[in-house]
mmCIF file of C-alpha atoms in Angstrom:
data_model
loop_
_atom_site.group_PDB
_atom_site.id
_atom_site.type_symbol
_atom_site.label_atom_id
_atom_site.label_comp_id
_atom_site.label_asym_id
_atom_site.label_seq_id
_atom_site.Cartn_x
_atom_site.Cartn_y
_atom_site.Cartn_z
ATOM 1 C CA MET O 20 96.196 106.487 106.483
ATOM 2 C CA ALA O 21 96.028 102.570 105.726
ATOM 3 C CA GLU O 22 96.199 100.170 108.510
ATOM 4 C CA VAL O 23 97.974 96.899 107.932
ATOM 5 C CA ILE O 24 96.598 93.377 109.281
ATOM 6 C CA ILE O 25 99.354 90.085 108.952
ATOM 7 C CA HIS O 26 98.308 86.913 109.105
ATOM 8 C CA GLU O 27 101.217 84.966 110.453
ATOM 9 C CA GLY O 28 99.521 81.412 110.332
ATOM 10 C CA TYR O 29 97.898 80.865 106.627
ATOM 11 C CA VAL O 30 99.112 80.060 104.099
ATOM 12 C CA ASP O 31 97.897 78.754 100.769
ATOM 13 C CA ARG O 32 98.445 75.492 99.289
ATOM 14 C CA LYS O 33 101.115 76.163 96.906
ATOM 15 C CA GLU O 34 103.388 77.867 99.302
ATOM 16 C CA GLY O 35 102.201 74.530 102.262
ATOM 17 C CA ALA O 36 103.798 71.986 99.468
ATOM 18 C CA ARG O 37 106.096 74.450 99.593
ATOM 19 C CA LEU O 38 106.579 74.391 102.947
ATOM 20 C CA ALA O 39 106.323 70.657 103.503
ATOM 21 C CA LYS O 40 109.108 69.891 100.613
ATOM 22 C CA ALA O 41 111.714 71.947 102.402
ATOM 23 C CA GLU O 42 110.845 70.935 105.767
ATOM 24 C CA ALA O 43 111.602 67.248 104.185
ATOM 25 C CA ARG O 44 114.793 68.537 102.375
ATOM 26 C CA GLY O 45 115.640 70.410 105.924
ATOM 27 C CA GLU O 46 115.564 74.058 104.092
ATOM 28 C CA LEU O 47 112.122 75.164 106.256
ATOM 29 C CA GLU O 48 114.336 78.546 107.397
ATOM 30 C CA ALA O 49 115.663 79.280 104.240
ATOM 31 C CA ALA O 50 111.947 78.557 102.691
ATOM 32 C CA LYS O 51 110.685 81.917 105.031
ATOM 33 C CA ARG O 52 109.581 85.286 103.267
ATOM 34 C CA ASP O 53 110.760 88.676 104.326
ATOM 35 C CA GLU O 54 108.303 90.326 106.255
ATOM 36 C CA LEU O 55 107.762 92.953 103.794
ATOM 37 C CA ALA O 56 107.040 93.623 99.854
ATOM 38 C CA SER O 57 110.168 95.103 98.654
ATOM 39 C CA THR O 58 107.980 97.780 97.408
ATOM 40 C CA LEU O 59 106.252 98.167 100.739
ATOM 41 C CA GLN O 60 109.737 98.287 102.155
ATOM 42 C CA ALA O 61 110.761 101.003 99.844
ATOM 43 C CA CYS O 62 107.831 102.651 100.364
ATOM 44 C CA ALA O 63 108.215 102.467 104.591
ATOM 45 C CA ASP O 64 111.748 103.685 104.452
ATOM 46 C CA LEU O 65 110.718 106.583 102.210
ATOM 47 C CA ARG O 66 108.211 107.251 105.236
ATOM 48 C CA ARG O 67 110.586 107.079 107.543
ATOM 49 C CA HIS O 68 113.236 109.492 105.930
ATOM 50 C CA THR O 69 110.143 112.049 105.268
ATOM 51 C CA ALA O 70 109.532 111.927 109.439
ATOM 52 C CA MET O 71 113.219 112.742 109.712
ATOM 53 C CA LEU O 72 113.844 115.488 107.242
ATOM 54 C CA PRO O 73 112.574 118.323 109.425
ATOM 55 C CA ASP O 74 114.357 117.005 112.194
ATOM 56 C CA SER O 75 118.218 116.671 110.172
ATOM 57 C CA LEU O 76 117.768 120.439 108.828
ATOM 58 C CA GLY O 77 116.420 121.787 112.545
ATOM 59 C CA ILE O 78 113.548 123.427 111.256
ATOM 60 C CA PRO O 79 109.624 122.354 112.624
ATOM 61 C CA ALA O 80 107.677 119.766 111.196
ATOM 62 C CA SER O 81 104.770 122.563 110.886
ATOM 63 C CA ARG O 82 106.509 124.726 108.521
ATOM 64 C CA CYS O 83 107.744 121.446 106.000
ATOM 65 C CA TRP O 84 104.019 120.165 105.921
ATOM 66 C CA ALA O 85 102.125 122.857 106.323
#
């Protein structure tokens, strides 16, 4: 399984300039990005739903991925 490392404090020059403009206009909260990209969020949702499948069907998980 893959591991994701998040560097919350790092922004590149383009993002820094955008944040500085937003801060000057008082729109800093609106300028923040989502925690996950939409594609990564869809993948996480799919994995979460797949993990719950055996429980919702009432069968042992070992029968689903044997």
